[in-house]
């Protein structure tokens, strides 16, 4: 065998080893040289080889299926039989026609037609590649990895335009990994360890690209330095470069017409479609980028959709929705379940002397139409921002609040607990819709979907303390007293837990929520305080009931023993949608730095173990919250009985408010005005009583009330 022209390498054994390491299937074939008859058949069909000795085939090889093609270097062709491959209703005959191929392995029964150049690729079985200009690997290939061959990093500059918070991408990266790497910038040892782990796993970079089995690549322009997973569809892409597309039979991905995807990791079951541009980005699983969206230097987590807009230098956690071509998101960290309305401009660095500003928003962030914000701003979870131009930096620590820029009074208004008081339908629907929309076949990134969880419960507790302080200060001012001379927490608590009429007369303001000298007014403080308390009780009792459902035979004494904690966990880290107790998070970081966790696989396994522990941790946290509400360190059976009674009342309020808030849409005379009569409206919208989510809520509440009835009957609870 002549090895001098096998490939760009002189050592054929090394070439075999490299290719075989990338494809177990190709390594299993018994390769053989072409027979003289096969060579003659290939020549007759208009084919050319730089050296026919470097064309290796299997014993199931039909040379008549190869026509008008050119082969250079070492090319291995697996079983090739006459058959038809189908994709999206289109049929392609197996074989190779009108192609130029350099140093490639071609899997079983491929259909490769009219491809200008295929170089240094391992192509899987049953692949269709047609009408494509170039598929090649160059010396600059990184396949989406953020580390270059010399070990230096090319960071994705998420969260901050300056690049200080950057992270290096790698094929199996999770959103949690990106956040861990970016957020904790001050922990230099952690960042160094993450860099070293990534370097050990990614380098040396492969010198061949891979296209998995069952792929369909059609009408593409340039695919360069890109790995493509199994059963992926690429149709009409303009350019893919230094990218990895993860795809499988269960979770196929798709890259569509006119797209440009560069220096990017595309997750499983993702879609990049319709002239979209994605550069220096990682996409989690089940992410859709479409309708000309531009996403650059960003991490987009699972179950998110971005369309018609521009997103740069951001860290986006799961279930993000942004669909409008005039919305803009830059240098922002959104912790999940967010929705960006049309015209929203989230982030502008023009108020700073450098591009160092950031915006951080908790779960459920929802800026309304044409909102604009300044760096640097921070929002608690489920902040709903009314339409407006917010000219000053904001720091809103009140979750579930409505924020409004009142131009008539030149005040910033904040109504805490707005969702609970006035939009119960939307709040409860969030718990259902995000889980319903989670179409991931394999859940690699762990996600907390419940609106009331340890993170939001702790935000509520902080907000209640703030309301006590602000209310007491307002009262002191009304009495011509100095706020420094009173016990704010005690007086604020008394004021907020008495009938709200008196407290609502107070002009309650807050400091530190806006970087301005104008008034920041707190609306409906007493009602919000009561709503917050109900939300905490709903969270706490609901999670203890979850424990009882799993452990139906336990006594109340054993419940207390199992769920009691000497100290409530007040700080929870949100890693890509997974909530982790701060103590566990510190152990995670310390174990990475010490080398106990010395691979990304071991780090991901730790995430999964913590996720397995999380339900019980949440139930223990819920128990501690219920103790706080009852002002005790340990709950008695009497506490529990009264909490259950209040919980039933809360359930009935939720059921009633879900229906009433939905009914507003039907009773609104302006909504009715577009219909000729009530029959037309009913034909179009149905009626609120038949609303699918209203019925789901009613059934869930009925089931929960029945469970409570059963535990009251069979336990020693009176």
XYZ file of C-alpha atoms in Angstrom:
718
model
C 0.000 0.000 0.000
C 1.365 3.401 -0.947
C 1.196 5.637 2.167
C 2.951 8.696 0.794
C -0.271 10.270 -0.441
C -2.792 8.875 2.048
C -3.630 12.278 3.554
C -2.141 15.506 4.682
C -0.363 13.373 7.306
C 2.481 11.070 6.411
C 1.601 8.491 9.048
C -1.456 6.529 7.914
C -1.771 4.742 11.262
C -2.161 8.076 13.012
C -4.850 9.096 10.522
C -6.743 5.860 11.126
C -6.526 6.328 14.895
C -7.801 9.885 14.734
C -10.755 9.000 12.545
C -11.596 5.838 14.435
C -11.652 7.792 17.706
C -14.352 10.031 16.241
C -16.505 7.197 14.894
C -16.847 3.795 16.524
C -18.864 2.599 13.549
C -16.131 3.392 11.054
C -13.564 1.708 13.288
C -15.471 -1.594 13.099
C -15.373 -1.981 9.328
C -12.913 -4.314 7.599
C -11.414 -1.981 5.033
C -10.007 -3.132 1.727
C -8.488 -1.614 -1.411
C -10.469 -1.206 -4.580
C -10.236 -4.083 -6.995
C -9.026 -3.350 -10.569
C -12.577 -3.908 -11.791
C -13.962 -1.394 -9.300
C -11.344 1.175 -10.288
C -12.190 0.705 -13.954
C -15.902 1.078 -13.186
C -15.249 4.298 -11.266
C -13.137 5.737 -14.071
C -15.787 4.857 -16.623
C -18.332 6.813 -14.537
C -16.194 9.956 -14.783
C -14.505 9.741 -11.374
C -10.927 10.721 -10.561
C -8.659 9.868 -7.613
C -5.298 11.375 -6.768
C -4.269 7.841 -5.819
C -6.718 4.927 -6.138
C -4.735 3.092 -3.450
C -5.976 5.648 -0.934
C -9.648 4.826 -1.565
C -10.698 2.157 0.938
C -14.084 0.427 0.864
C -15.983 -2.454 2.436
C -17.059 -5.661 0.735
C -20.541 -4.164 0.259
C -19.589 -1.432 -2.164
C -21.308 -0.585 -5.418
C -18.974 1.566 -7.576
C -21.743 2.279 -10.084
C -23.334 4.622 -7.511
C -20.384 7.034 -7.710
C -20.247 9.391 -10.698
C -18.373 12.516 -11.776
C -16.546 12.902 -8.463
C -12.976 13.664 -7.391
C -11.130 12.086 -4.479
C -7.951 13.327 -2.789
C -6.024 11.874 0.135
C -7.327 8.997 2.233
C -11.056 8.418 1.651
C -12.910 5.519 3.269
C -16.368 4.611 1.963
C -18.536 2.240 4.012
C -21.254 -0.069 2.647
C -22.878 1.528 -0.373
C -26.049 -0.073 -1.709
C -28.692 1.167 -4.099
C -31.634 2.547 -2.118
C -33.555 5.755 -1.443
C -33.220 8.023 1.575
C -36.086 10.290 2.558
C -36.122 13.541 4.486
C -39.030 15.939 4.846
C -40.868 14.228 2.006
C -37.919 14.429 -0.384
C -36.211 11.324 -1.805
C -32.493 11.047 -2.495
C -30.725 8.103 -4.091
C -27.713 6.739 -2.253
C -24.378 7.339 -3.877
C -21.867 10.109 -4.581
C -22.270 12.340 -7.632
C -20.661 15.584 -8.767
C -18.562 16.012 -5.604
C -14.979 16.761 -4.606
C -13.875 14.923 -1.467
C -10.642 15.325 0.488
C -9.556 13.033 3.342
C -12.989 11.889 4.545
C -14.774 8.875 5.972
C -18.213 8.298 4.468
C -20.708 6.174 6.383
C -23.035 3.477 5.191
C -25.461 4.306 2.387
C -24.849 8.036 2.166
C -26.395 10.263 -0.491
C -23.893 13.016 -1.350
C -24.751 14.952 -4.483
C -23.495 18.171 -6.015
C -21.189 19.223 -3.190
C -18.321 21.492 -4.210
C -15.939 20.395 -1.484
C -16.024 18.009 1.475
C -12.749 17.995 3.393
C -11.626 16.292 6.617
C -15.047 15.059 7.741
C -16.363 11.836 9.252
C -19.889 11.470 7.870
C -22.345 9.079 9.519
C -24.616 6.439 8.043
C -27.646 7.351 5.922
C -26.737 11.019 5.597
C -28.090 13.243 2.845
C -25.816 16.069 1.673
C -26.982 17.837 -1.460
C -26.450 21.070 -3.368
C -23.942 22.471 -0.900
C -20.926 24.592 -1.746
C -18.423 23.591 0.935
C -18.097 21.465 4.045
C -14.548 21.643 5.371
C -12.248 21.663 8.382
C -9.314 24.075 8.490
C -6.337 24.487 10.787
C -8.294 27.109 12.770
C -11.056 24.682 13.766
C -12.391 24.886 17.321
C -15.849 23.319 16.769
C -17.420 25.829 19.170
C -14.888 25.329 21.939
C -13.860 28.553 23.651
C -10.258 27.405 24.002
C -7.784 27.676 21.166
C -5.213 25.014 20.387
C -2.564 26.923 22.381
C -4.805 26.880 25.493
C -5.742 30.559 25.429
C -9.404 31.404 25.887
C -11.764 33.142 23.511
C -14.470 34.011 26.015
C -18.147 34.559 25.334
C -18.713 37.983 26.901
C -22.011 37.337 28.668
C -23.605 39.537 31.353
C -21.251 42.441 30.675
C -19.974 43.995 27.456
C -16.512 44.579 28.879
C -15.748 40.856 28.741
C -14.529 40.513 32.326
C -17.298 38.019 33.068
C -16.635 35.878 30.014
C -16.724 32.068 29.930
C -15.212 29.515 27.585
C -17.743 27.324 25.787
C -17.377 23.562 25.415
C -19.541 20.924 23.800
C -21.419 19.673 26.883
C -21.778 23.041 28.603
C -24.933 23.692 30.620
C -26.396 27.113 31.390
C -25.470 26.476 35.022
C -21.816 26.127 33.998
C -21.819 29.424 32.122
C -23.349 31.272 35.077
C -20.973 29.635 37.565
C -18.022 30.754 35.448
C -19.317 34.304 34.812
C -20.988 35.392 38.012
C -18.389 34.603 40.633
C -15.660 36.723 39.134
C -14.140 37.481 42.524
C -13.362 33.782 43.099
C -10.231 33.658 40.973
C -9.333 30.159 42.135
C -12.714 28.887 40.935
C -12.305 30.503 37.517
C -8.785 29.104 37.199
C -10.041 25.606 38.069
C -12.880 25.821 35.543
C -10.423 26.926 32.865
C -8.097 24.032 33.687
C -10.939 21.494 33.645
C -12.112 22.777 30.273
C -8.597 22.742 28.867
C -8.037 19.143 29.976
C -11.283 18.003 28.341
C -11.162 20.037 25.120
C -7.505 19.959 24.108
C -6.034 18.868 21.852
C -8.761 19.942 19.449
C -9.771 17.339 16.849
C -8.519 17.757 13.307
C -11.606 16.213 11.709
C -15.221 17.283 11.818
C -18.148 14.952 12.314
C -21.615 14.752 10.809
C -23.791 12.254 12.664
C -25.964 9.550 11.208
C -29.264 10.357 9.564
C -28.439 14.023 8.951
C -29.838 16.022 6.053
C -27.795 18.951 4.730
C -29.303 20.647 1.698
C -28.802 23.853 -0.254
C -26.193 25.149 2.179
C -23.442 27.581 1.338
C -20.516 27.098 3.755
C -20.157 24.711 6.674
C -16.701 25.100 8.182
C -15.131 23.644 11.329
C -18.522 22.459 12.558
C -19.631 19.250 14.236
C -23.215 18.192 13.574
C -25.032 15.613 15.695
C -27.282 12.755 14.635
C -30.494 13.398 12.685
C -29.863 17.116 12.391
C -31.406 19.029 9.478
C -29.494 21.890 7.861
C -31.371 23.592 5.035
C -30.216 26.711 3.214
C -27.806 28.007 5.830
C -25.530 30.794 4.669
C -22.643 29.990 6.981
C -21.837 27.732 9.901
C -18.361 28.124 11.340
C -16.616 26.856 14.482
C -19.841 25.486 15.850
C -21.171 22.315 17.441
C -24.796 21.318 16.860
C -26.028 18.716 19.329
C -28.778 16.551 17.926
C -30.219 13.054 18.336
C -33.078 10.885 17.115
C -35.038 11.879 20.234
C -34.074 15.537 20.074
C -33.237 16.552 16.504
C -31.995 20.078 15.866
C -32.528 22.221 12.776
C -30.580 25.044 11.126
C -32.641 26.901 8.532
C -32.546 29.236 5.554
C -30.255 32.254 5.477
C -28.857 31.646 8.943
C -25.349 32.439 10.140
C -24.101 30.445 13.121
C -20.544 31.065 14.281
C -18.484 30.171 17.385
C -21.579 28.675 18.980
C -22.784 25.589 20.841
C -26.297 24.679 19.668
C -28.113 22.422 22.138
C -30.381 19.446 21.564
C -33.774 20.033 19.913
C -32.834 23.596 18.995
C -33.950 25.537 15.943
C -32.053 28.409 14.327
C -34.261 29.584 11.494
C -35.153 32.266 8.960
C -32.137 34.528 8.488
C -31.167 34.583 12.152
C -27.621 35.421 13.246
C -26.103 33.578 16.203
C -22.485 34.342 17.125
C -20.406 33.452 20.174
C -23.399 32.003 21.975
C -24.492 28.844 23.727
C -28.035 27.539 23.353
C -29.518 25.118 25.873
C -32.012 22.440 24.890
C -35.256 23.219 23.041
C -34.298 26.802 22.168
C -35.694 28.539 19.084
C -33.983 31.486 17.396
C -36.002 32.684 14.422
C -37.341 35.472 12.200
C -34.064 37.304 11.767
C -33.079 37.515 15.427
C -29.506 38.601 16.250
C -28.016 36.837 19.276
C -24.375 37.591 20.088
C -22.133 36.874 23.113
C -25.023 35.342 25.016
C -26.105 32.218 26.860
C -29.734 31.233 26.157
C -31.121 28.528 28.423
C -33.611 25.735 27.797
C -37.163 26.172 26.480
C -36.590 29.734 25.313
C -37.688 31.533 22.147
C -36.035 34.613 20.667
C -37.386 36.109 17.451
C -37.243 39.353 15.464
C -35.007 41.157 17.957
C -31.467 41.813 19.118
C -29.822 40.252 22.154
C -26.188 40.803 23.096
C -23.887 40.120 26.030
C -26.626 38.533 28.130
C -27.213 35.525 30.370
C -30.747 34.210 29.915
C -32.161 31.436 32.086
C -34.936 28.988 31.049
C -38.322 29.780 29.512
C -37.443 33.213 28.170
C -39.783 34.681 25.556
C -38.842 37.587 23.266
C -40.697 37.794 19.983
C -40.725 41.378 18.760
C -38.394 42.915 16.203
C -38.127 46.211 18.059
C -37.036 44.826 21.424
C -33.471 45.028 22.606
C -31.673 43.188 25.407
C -28.065 43.873 26.287
C -25.685 43.147 29.181
C -28.496 41.615 31.216
C -28.925 38.583 33.427
C -32.493 37.288 33.498
C -33.039 34.384 35.888
C -35.822 32.660 33.969
C -39.506 32.738 32.981
C -39.057 36.233 31.534
C -41.021 37.912 28.764
C -39.781 40.976 26.875
C -42.538 43.051 25.290
C -42.410 44.980 22.033
C -40.303 48.116 22.091
C -38.588 47.202 25.337
C -35.005 48.443 25.551
C -33.399 46.573 28.416
C -29.960 48.035 28.920
C -28.265 51.189 27.714
C -24.711 52.079 28.618
C -24.952 55.714 27.541
C -25.261 56.861 31.153
C -21.808 55.468 31.962
C -18.263 56.328 30.991
C -17.558 52.714 30.020
C -19.436 49.660 28.831
C -19.483 48.115 32.301
C -23.166 48.410 33.206
C -25.436 45.436 33.916
C -29.070 44.620 34.549
C -30.094 41.714 36.802
C -33.682 40.518 37.090
C -35.086 37.636 39.075
C -37.411 34.998 37.716
C -40.555 36.175 35.953
C -39.251 39.564 34.798
C -41.826 41.204 32.517
C -41.145 44.717 31.191
C -44.163 46.136 29.417
C -44.489 47.806 26.030
C -41.765 50.316 25.148
C -40.028 50.115 28.514
C -36.482 51.425 28.623
C -34.017 50.986 31.485
C -30.602 52.242 32.412
C -27.632 50.243 33.534
C -27.144 49.324 36.282
C -30.517 48.129 37.569
C -31.798 45.195 39.580
C -35.279 43.694 39.935
C -36.709 41.122 42.340
C -38.591 38.129 40.987
C -41.790 38.570 38.982
C -41.407 42.302 38.566
C -44.014 43.648 36.141
C -42.980 47.024 34.737
C -45.617 49.293 33.223
C -44.981 50.990 29.906
C -42.599 53.912 30.264
C -39.171 55.452 29.929
C -37.320 54.809 33.185
C -34.584 57.413 33.164
C -32.845 56.430 36.390
C -31.188 53.283 37.644
C -33.562 51.050 39.624
C -33.152 48.583 42.479
C -36.534 46.977 43.183
C -36.356 44.443 46.065
C -40.118 43.777 46.170
C -41.147 40.576 44.349
C -44.400 40.193 42.412
C -44.659 43.976 42.215
C -46.016 46.405 39.642
C -43.650 49.271 38.850
C -44.973 52.435 37.250
C -43.365 55.695 36.184
C -46.082 58.234 37.059
C -45.395 61.212 34.809
C -48.278 63.289 36.248
C -46.861 63.302 39.783
C -43.242 62.737 38.749
C -43.040 59.746 41.085
C -41.952 56.157 40.818
C -44.803 53.982 42.084
C -44.357 50.423 43.301
C -47.250 48.166 44.237
C -45.892 45.071 46.042
C -47.619 41.684 45.603
C -49.553 43.022 42.622
C -49.748 39.610 40.922
C -51.338 37.965 43.944
C -53.832 40.774 44.512
C -54.919 41.551 40.952
C -53.721 38.949 38.451
C -54.078 35.546 40.083
C -54.956 33.905 36.777
C -51.578 34.810 35.244
C -49.655 33.964 38.418
C -51.134 30.500 38.812
C -50.958 29.864 35.072
C -47.194 30.407 35.204
C -46.841 27.303 37.370
C -48.617 25.268 34.716
C -47.524 26.730 31.388
C -43.758 26.531 31.821
C -43.892 22.863 32.745
C -46.342 22.200 29.917
C -44.017 23.895 27.418
C -40.995 21.900 28.538
C -40.624 19.544 25.571
C -37.130 18.312 26.402
C -36.811 14.552 25.999
C -33.727 14.571 28.231
C -33.602 17.132 31.041
C -29.917 17.943 31.399
C -30.418 21.355 33.018
C -32.473 21.087 36.206
C -35.172 23.780 36.464
C -37.450 25.049 39.243
C -40.698 26.243 37.650
C -42.828 27.025 40.699
C -43.342 30.749 41.196
C -43.270 30.279 44.967
C -40.008 28.566 45.796
C -37.218 29.180 48.322
C -35.774 32.088 46.324
C -39.053 33.987 45.996
C -40.104 33.108 49.563
C -36.928 34.705 50.882
C -37.521 37.765 48.716
C -41.012 38.044 50.198
C -39.643 37.855 53.752
C -37.172 40.651 52.940
C -39.943 42.696 51.327
C -42.163 42.352 54.412
C -39.359 43.684 56.641
C -38.907 46.622 54.275
C -42.636 47.374 54.280
C -42.586 47.395 58.081
C -39.721 49.900 58.123
C -41.191 52.186 55.482
C -44.668 52.120 57.051
C -43.314 52.921 60.498
C -41.247 55.774 59.071
C -44.328 57.208 57.341
C -46.311 56.929 60.576
C -43.563 58.665 62.572
C -43.548 61.495 60.064
C -47.328 61.852 60.348
C -46.928 62.087 64.140
C -44.043 64.577 63.931
C -41.715 61.970 65.459
C -38.209 60.997 64.494
C -38.092 57.620 62.771
C -34.785 56.958 64.529
C -36.521 57.062 67.908
C -39.041 54.280 67.269
C -38.944 50.482 66.896
C -39.718 50.361 63.179
C -40.256 46.624 62.905
C -42.681 46.435 65.836
C -44.684 49.540 64.924
C -44.654 48.676 61.222
C -45.935 45.167 61.948
C -48.774 46.502 64.119
C -49.784 49.059 61.521
C -49.727 46.579 58.649
C -51.673 43.860 60.481
C -54.503 46.139 61.608
C -57.446 47.011 59.305
C -55.841 48.581 56.237
C -57.979 51.724 56.137
C -55.790 53.623 58.610
C -52.508 52.509 57.110
C -53.634 53.377 53.608
C -53.976 56.987 54.730
C -50.208 57.146 55.239
C -47.997 58.475 52.478
C -45.453 55.639 52.406
C -42.212 56.217 50.547
C -39.071 54.169 50.054
C -35.425 55.030 49.712
C -32.789 53.348 47.574
C -35.153 52.062 44.891
C -34.281 54.686 42.291
C -31.112 56.685 41.683
C -32.893 60.036 41.796
C -34.138 62.674 44.230
C -37.786 62.252 43.332
C -40.325 60.417 45.465
C -40.653 56.631 45.314
C -44.158 55.816 46.551
C -45.324 52.437 47.870
C -48.943 51.714 46.982
C -51.403 49.578 48.979
C -48.779 48.583 51.542
C -51.205 46.985 54.027
C -52.961 44.885 51.400
C -49.608 43.890 49.944
C -48.300 42.886 53.375
C -51.341 40.656 53.915
C -50.906 39.219 50.423
C -47.246 38.458 51.071
C -48.181 36.625 54.289
C -50.759 34.573 52.375
C -48.190 33.747 49.709
C -45.732 32.518 52.337
C -48.401 30.379 54.004
C -49.487 28.996 50.652
C -45.859 28.107 49.844
C -45.109 26.642 53.257
C -48.221 24.528 53.801
C -48.272 23.388 50.174
C -44.753 22.004 50.396
C -45.407 20.249 53.702
C -48.474 18.673 52.090
C -46.172 17.489 49.282
C -44.071 15.768 51.947
C -47.161 14.107 53.398
C -48.199 12.859 49.969
C -44.863 11.068 49.641
C -44.944 9.880 53.271
C -48.639 9.196 53.933
C -48.242 7.155 57.128
C -46.028 9.472 59.191
C -47.200 11.152 62.377
C -47.049 14.890 62.874
C -44.244 14.398 65.406
C -42.124 12.586 62.805
C -42.912 15.299 60.245
C -41.558 17.920 62.628
C -38.516 15.794 63.386
C -37.748 15.258 59.701
C -38.362 18.819 58.528
C -37.024 20.798 61.468
C -33.886 22.843 60.841
C -32.103 24.818 63.556
C -31.565 27.676 61.089
C -33.510 28.594 57.985
C -31.503 28.622 54.742
C -31.905 32.249 53.729
C -29.727 32.321 50.605
C -30.318 30.247 47.473
C -28.269 30.281 44.300
C -30.025 30.058 40.964
C -27.693 28.092 38.668
C -29.275 28.104 35.241
C -32.743 27.535 36.717
C -31.732 25.095 39.452
C -32.011 26.431 43.002
C -29.167 25.385 45.288
C -28.880 26.148 48.997
C -25.985 28.510 49.653
C -24.186 26.028 51.904
C -24.296 23.395 49.152
C -23.176 25.956 46.619
C -20.139 26.850 48.713
C -19.278 23.143 49.002
C -19.596 22.836 45.223
C -17.158 25.701 44.626
C -14.717 24.465 47.257
C -14.732 20.951 45.788
C -13.997 22.337 42.318
C -11.090 24.412 43.627
C -9.680 21.523 45.689
C -9.837 19.149 42.720
C -12.413 16.824 44.277
C -14.609 17.709 41.313
C -12.058 17.605 38.510
C -14.219 17.235 35.390
C -17.361 18.769 33.987
C -19.006 15.370 34.182
C -18.364 15.213 37.937
C -19.677 18.785 38.336
C -22.840 17.877 36.415
C -23.271 14.787 38.572
C -23.087 17.028 41.640
C -25.814 19.234 40.162
C -27.979 16.135 39.744
C -27.348 14.920 43.303
C -28.253 18.331 44.665
C -31.415 18.262 42.532
C -32.356 14.925 44.083
C -31.916 16.489 47.535
C -33.795 19.658 46.628
C -37.430 18.563 47.243
C -36.665 17.686 50.871
C -34.572 20.850 51.278
C -37.480 22.904 49.951
C -39.874 21.175 52.351
C -37.537 21.887 55.264
C -37.319 25.490 54.180
C -41.119 25.593 53.976
C -41.357 24.234 57.535
C -39.000 26.981 58.734
C -41.079 29.607 56.941
C -44.238 28.310 58.628
C -42.435 28.500 61.974
C -41.556 32.125 61.173
C -45.168 32.939 60.363
C -46.265 31.383 63.672
C -43.408 33.041 65.592
C -42.164 29.725 66.942
C -39.119 27.500 66.554
C -41.175 24.304 66.286
C -44.714 23.728 65.092
C -47.306 22.081 67.272
C -50.214 20.098 65.980
C -52.432 23.072 66.835
C -50.259 25.319 64.662
C -50.605 22.842 61.826
C -54.375 22.536 62.189
C -54.849 26.304 62.057
C -52.453 26.575 59.124
C -54.446 23.949 57.231
C -57.655 25.901 57.866
C -56.049 29.085 56.580
C -54.610 27.172 53.640
C -58.088 25.985 52.624
C -59.232 29.597 52.743
C -56.296 30.596 50.522
C -57.168 27.813 48.069
C -60.715 29.086 47.858
C -59.435 32.630 47.297
C -57.167 31.406 44.509
C -59.988 29.498 42.853
C -62.255 32.518 43.054
C -59.625 35.023 41.905
C -58.442 32.877 38.991
C -62.007 32.872 37.674
C -62.612 36.560 38.408
C -59.386 37.801 36.840
C -60.099 35.726 33.733
C -63.699 36.952 33.736
C -62.490 40.565 33.449
C -61.449 39.811 29.877
C -64.953 38.678 29.019
C -66.794 41.440 30.902
C -64.714 44.287 29.512
C -67.137 46.305 27.311
C -64.312 47.307 24.996
C -63.502 43.647 24.362
C -67.177 43.008 23.725
C -67.397 45.942 21.307
C -65.588 44.126 18.487
C -68.243 41.398 18.353
C -71.712 41.713 16.866
C -73.291 39.975 19.829
C -72.565 37.682 22.765
C -73.034 34.593 20.596
C -70.254 35.705 18.263
C -67.976 36.403 21.225
C -68.729 33.019 22.758
C -68.071 31.289 19.426
C -64.707 33.013 19.190
C -63.516 32.958 22.817
C -65.716 30.441 24.563
C -66.577 31.478 28.110
C -64.441 31.954 31.175
C -66.038 29.046 33.053
C -64.901 26.699 30.277
C -61.380 28.154 30.116
C -58.965 25.208 30.182
C -56.727 26.638 32.863
C -59.648 27.692 35.038
C -60.841 24.086 34.946
C -57.335 22.757 35.664
C -57.087 25.063 38.689
C -60.500 24.015 39.990
C -59.590 20.332 39.703
C -56.201 20.760 41.385
C -57.758 22.695 44.263
C -60.519 20.124 44.653
C -57.912 17.342 44.807
C -55.860 19.256 47.371
C -58.893 19.962 49.568
C -59.814 16.272 49.431
C -56.296 15.305 50.502
C -56.475 17.725 53.428
C -59.823 16.248 54.400
C -58.290 12.778 54.375
C -55.288 13.670 56.506
C -57.530 15.440 58.992
C -59.679 12.318 59.200
C -56.933 9.720 59.548
C -54.382 11.618 61.625
C -54.623 12.950 65.159
C -55.396 16.435 63.823
C -58.742 17.640 65.147
